[in-house]
mmCIF file of C-alpha atoms in Angstrom:
data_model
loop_
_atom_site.group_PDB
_atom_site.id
_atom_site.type_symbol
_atom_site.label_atom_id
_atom_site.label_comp_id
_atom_site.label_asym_id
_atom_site.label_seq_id
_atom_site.Cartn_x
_atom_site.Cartn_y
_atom_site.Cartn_z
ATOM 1 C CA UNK A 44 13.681 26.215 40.126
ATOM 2 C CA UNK A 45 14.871 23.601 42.493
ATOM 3 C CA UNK A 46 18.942 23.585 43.523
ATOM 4 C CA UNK A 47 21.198 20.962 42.055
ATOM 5 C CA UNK A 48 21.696 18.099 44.670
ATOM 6 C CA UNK A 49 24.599 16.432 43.996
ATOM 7 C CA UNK A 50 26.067 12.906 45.693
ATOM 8 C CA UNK A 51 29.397 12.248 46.587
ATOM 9 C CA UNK A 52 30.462 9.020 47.510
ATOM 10 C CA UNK A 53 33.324 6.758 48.085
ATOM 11 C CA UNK A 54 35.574 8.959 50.383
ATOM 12 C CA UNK A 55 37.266 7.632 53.281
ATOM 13 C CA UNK A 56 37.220 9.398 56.798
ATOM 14 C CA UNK A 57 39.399 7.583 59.311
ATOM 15 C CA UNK A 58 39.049 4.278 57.503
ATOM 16 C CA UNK A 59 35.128 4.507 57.516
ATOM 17 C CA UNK A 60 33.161 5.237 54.166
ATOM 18 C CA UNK A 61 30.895 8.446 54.352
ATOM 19 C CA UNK A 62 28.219 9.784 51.787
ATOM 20 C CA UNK A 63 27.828 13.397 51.479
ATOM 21 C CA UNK A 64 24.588 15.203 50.050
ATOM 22 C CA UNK A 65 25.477 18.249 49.198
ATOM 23 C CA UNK A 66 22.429 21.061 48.311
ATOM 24 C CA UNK A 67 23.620 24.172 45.774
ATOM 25 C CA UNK A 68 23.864 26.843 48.430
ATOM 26 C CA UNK A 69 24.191 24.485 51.272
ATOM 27 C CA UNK A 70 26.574 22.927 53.727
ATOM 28 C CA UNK A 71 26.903 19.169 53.446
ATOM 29 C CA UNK A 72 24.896 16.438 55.429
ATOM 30 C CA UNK A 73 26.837 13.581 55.888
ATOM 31 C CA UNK A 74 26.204 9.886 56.452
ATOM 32 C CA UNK A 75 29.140 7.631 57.956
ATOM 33 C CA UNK A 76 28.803 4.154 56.724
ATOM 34 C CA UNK A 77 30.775 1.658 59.219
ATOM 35 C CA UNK A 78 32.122 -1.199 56.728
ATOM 36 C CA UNK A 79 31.147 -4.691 57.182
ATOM 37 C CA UNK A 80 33.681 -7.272 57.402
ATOM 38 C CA UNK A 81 33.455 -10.726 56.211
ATOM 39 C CA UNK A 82 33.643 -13.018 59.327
ATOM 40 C CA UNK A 83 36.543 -15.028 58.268
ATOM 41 C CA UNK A 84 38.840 -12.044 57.272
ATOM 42 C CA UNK A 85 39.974 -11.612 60.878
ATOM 43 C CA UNK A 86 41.530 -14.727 61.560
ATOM 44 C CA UNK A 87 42.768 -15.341 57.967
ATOM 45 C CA UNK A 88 44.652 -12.281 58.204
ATOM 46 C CA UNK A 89 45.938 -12.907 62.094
ATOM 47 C CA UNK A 90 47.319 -16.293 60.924
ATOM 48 C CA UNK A 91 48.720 -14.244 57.646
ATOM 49 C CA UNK A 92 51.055 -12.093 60.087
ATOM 50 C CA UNK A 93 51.553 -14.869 62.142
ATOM 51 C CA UNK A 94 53.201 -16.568 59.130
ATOM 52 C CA UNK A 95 55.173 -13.496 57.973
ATOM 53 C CA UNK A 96 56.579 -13.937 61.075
ATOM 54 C CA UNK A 97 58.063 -17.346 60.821
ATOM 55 C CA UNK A 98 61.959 -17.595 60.691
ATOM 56 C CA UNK A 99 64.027 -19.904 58.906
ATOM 57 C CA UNK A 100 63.943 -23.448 60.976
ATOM 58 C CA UNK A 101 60.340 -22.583 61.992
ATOM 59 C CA UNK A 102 59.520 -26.440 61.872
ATOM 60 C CA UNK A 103 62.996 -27.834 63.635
ATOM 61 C CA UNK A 104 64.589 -28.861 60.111
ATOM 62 C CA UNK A 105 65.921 -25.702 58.657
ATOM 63 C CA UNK A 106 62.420 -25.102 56.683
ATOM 64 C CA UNK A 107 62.438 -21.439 55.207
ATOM 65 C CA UNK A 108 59.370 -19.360 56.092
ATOM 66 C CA UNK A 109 56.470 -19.158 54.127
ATOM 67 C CA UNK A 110 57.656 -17.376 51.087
ATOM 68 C CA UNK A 111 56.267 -13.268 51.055
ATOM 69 C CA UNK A 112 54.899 -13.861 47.518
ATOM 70 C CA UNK A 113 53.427 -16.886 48.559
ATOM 71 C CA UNK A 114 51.253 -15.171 51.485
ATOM 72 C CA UNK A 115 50.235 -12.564 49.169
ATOM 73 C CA UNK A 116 49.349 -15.309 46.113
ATOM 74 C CA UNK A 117 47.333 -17.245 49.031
ATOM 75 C CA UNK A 118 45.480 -13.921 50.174
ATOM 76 C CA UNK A 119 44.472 -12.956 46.669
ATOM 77 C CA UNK A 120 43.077 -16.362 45.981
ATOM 78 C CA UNK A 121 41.102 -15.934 49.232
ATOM 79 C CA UNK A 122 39.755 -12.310 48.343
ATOM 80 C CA UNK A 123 38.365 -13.882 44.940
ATOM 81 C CA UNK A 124 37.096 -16.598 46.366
ATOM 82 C CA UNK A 125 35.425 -16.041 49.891
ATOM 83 C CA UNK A 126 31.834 -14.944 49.972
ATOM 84 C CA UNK A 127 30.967 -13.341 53.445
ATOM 85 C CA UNK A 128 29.598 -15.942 55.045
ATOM 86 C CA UNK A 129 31.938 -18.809 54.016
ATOM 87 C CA UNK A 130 34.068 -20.311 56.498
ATOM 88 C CA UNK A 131 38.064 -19.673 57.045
ATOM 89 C CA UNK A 132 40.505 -22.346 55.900
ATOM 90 C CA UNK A 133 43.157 -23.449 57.889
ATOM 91 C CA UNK A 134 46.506 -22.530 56.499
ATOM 92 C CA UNK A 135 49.292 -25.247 57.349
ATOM 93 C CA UNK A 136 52.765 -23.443 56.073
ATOM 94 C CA UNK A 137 55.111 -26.472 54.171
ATOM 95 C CA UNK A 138 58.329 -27.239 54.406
ATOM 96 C CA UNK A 139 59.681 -25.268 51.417
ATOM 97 C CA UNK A 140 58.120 -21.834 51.887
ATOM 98 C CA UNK A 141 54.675 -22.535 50.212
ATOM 99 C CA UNK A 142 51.831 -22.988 51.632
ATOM 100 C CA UNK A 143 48.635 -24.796 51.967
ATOM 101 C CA UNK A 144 44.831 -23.792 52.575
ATOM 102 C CA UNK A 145 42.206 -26.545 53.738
ATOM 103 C CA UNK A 146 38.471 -26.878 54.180
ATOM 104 C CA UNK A 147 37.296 -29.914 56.042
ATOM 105 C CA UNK A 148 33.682 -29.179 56.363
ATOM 106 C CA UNK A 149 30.068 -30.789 55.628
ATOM 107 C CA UNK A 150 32.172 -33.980 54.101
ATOM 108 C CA UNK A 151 33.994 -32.077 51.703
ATOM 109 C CA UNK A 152 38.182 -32.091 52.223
ATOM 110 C CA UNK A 153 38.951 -29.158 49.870
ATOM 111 C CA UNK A 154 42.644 -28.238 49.897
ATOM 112 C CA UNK A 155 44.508 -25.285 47.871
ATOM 113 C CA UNK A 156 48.334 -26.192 48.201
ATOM 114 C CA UNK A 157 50.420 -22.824 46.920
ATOM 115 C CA UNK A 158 53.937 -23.982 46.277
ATOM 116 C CA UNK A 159 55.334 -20.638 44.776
ATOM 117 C CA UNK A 160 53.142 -18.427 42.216
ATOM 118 C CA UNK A 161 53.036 -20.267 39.230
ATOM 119 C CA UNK A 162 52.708 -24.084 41.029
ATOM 120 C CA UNK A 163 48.927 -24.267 42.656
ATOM 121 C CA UNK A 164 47.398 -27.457 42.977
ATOM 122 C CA UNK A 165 43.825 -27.716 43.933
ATOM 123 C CA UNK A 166 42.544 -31.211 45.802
ATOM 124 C CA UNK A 167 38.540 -32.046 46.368
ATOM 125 C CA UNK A 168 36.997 -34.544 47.481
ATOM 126 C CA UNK A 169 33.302 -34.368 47.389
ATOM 127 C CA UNK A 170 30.557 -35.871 50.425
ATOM 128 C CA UNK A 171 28.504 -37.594 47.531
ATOM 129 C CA UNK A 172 29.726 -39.873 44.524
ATOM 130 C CA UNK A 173 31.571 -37.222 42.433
ATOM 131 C CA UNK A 174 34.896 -38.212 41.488
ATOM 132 C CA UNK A 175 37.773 -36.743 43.756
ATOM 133 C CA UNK A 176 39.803 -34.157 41.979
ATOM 134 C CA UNK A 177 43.566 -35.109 42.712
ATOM 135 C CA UNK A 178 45.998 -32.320 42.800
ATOM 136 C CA UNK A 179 44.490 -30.197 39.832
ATOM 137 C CA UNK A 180 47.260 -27.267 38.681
ATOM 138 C CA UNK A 181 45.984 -23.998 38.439
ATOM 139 C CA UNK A 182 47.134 -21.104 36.930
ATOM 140 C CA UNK A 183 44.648 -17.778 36.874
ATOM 141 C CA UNK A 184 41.066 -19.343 37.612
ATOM 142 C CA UNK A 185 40.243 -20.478 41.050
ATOM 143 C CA UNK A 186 36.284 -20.576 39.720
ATOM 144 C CA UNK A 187 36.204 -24.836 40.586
ATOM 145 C CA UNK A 188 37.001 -24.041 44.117
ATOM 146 C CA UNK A 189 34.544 -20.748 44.026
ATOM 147 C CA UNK A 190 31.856 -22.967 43.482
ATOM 148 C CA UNK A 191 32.657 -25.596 46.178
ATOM 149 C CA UNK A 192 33.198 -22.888 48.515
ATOM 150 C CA UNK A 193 29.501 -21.955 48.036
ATOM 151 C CA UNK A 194 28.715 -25.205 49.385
ATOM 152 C CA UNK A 195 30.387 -24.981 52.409
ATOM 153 C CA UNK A 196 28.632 -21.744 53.716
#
């Protein structure tokens, strides 16, 4: 009769993922699995705290900061949306506490403006002879600017 093996997965040591084997009987053999992170999360997030940071007046007109809700709406969208090997956006703050995300890469000029949660405008404009979408509202799917993403990798 051979022992039960049994597989446990999933926990965390010290921020790392580990795999454990474990043999009926047995101590444990375990397997520490570094994570990968996407190239772009880095600086996304750096420029995230930077803007968390920004005071009231930030722009020399008495401009409120980037809204809290706003940062979090803007780093949702990105989560959905990046793939690991597409490029970071730039992300421009505006003048009343929204703000906006922009790819200007292989002739596309792809920008995400986040007013407050429920006003998003998306903005493409394509390198070939598709017609430029203009300021597009979104409300739950970001799949248009998913797929243009994909492009830009």
């Amino acid at each position: 009769m051979n022992p039960a093996l049994t597989l446990d997965y999933g926990t965390t040591v010290g921020g790392r993922w580990t795999t454990q084997l474990f043999n009926a009987g047995a101590t444990a053999a375990t397997q520490v699995i570094e994570p990968v992170e996407e190239p772009w999360r880095s600086s996304v997030e750096a420029r995230f705290e930077k803007l968390a940071g920004y005071k009231v007046g930030w722009d020399g007109y008495q401009s409120p900061p980037p809204h809290p809700s706003v940062i979090a709406y803007a780093r949702s969208a990105l989560h959905s949306v990046m793939k690991f090997d597409t490029p970071p956006p730039s992300i421009v703050p505006m003048s009343e506490g929204g703000l906006q995300l922009e790819w200007h890469r292989k002739g596309y000029d792809i920008e995400l403006a986040i007013y407050s949660t429920d006003d998003v405008e998306l903005s493409i404009e394509f390198p070939d002879e598709r017609e430029a979408i203009e300021e597009k509202p979104l409300k739950l799917s970001f799949f248009e600017l998913s797929e243009v993403l994909e492009q830009l990798a």
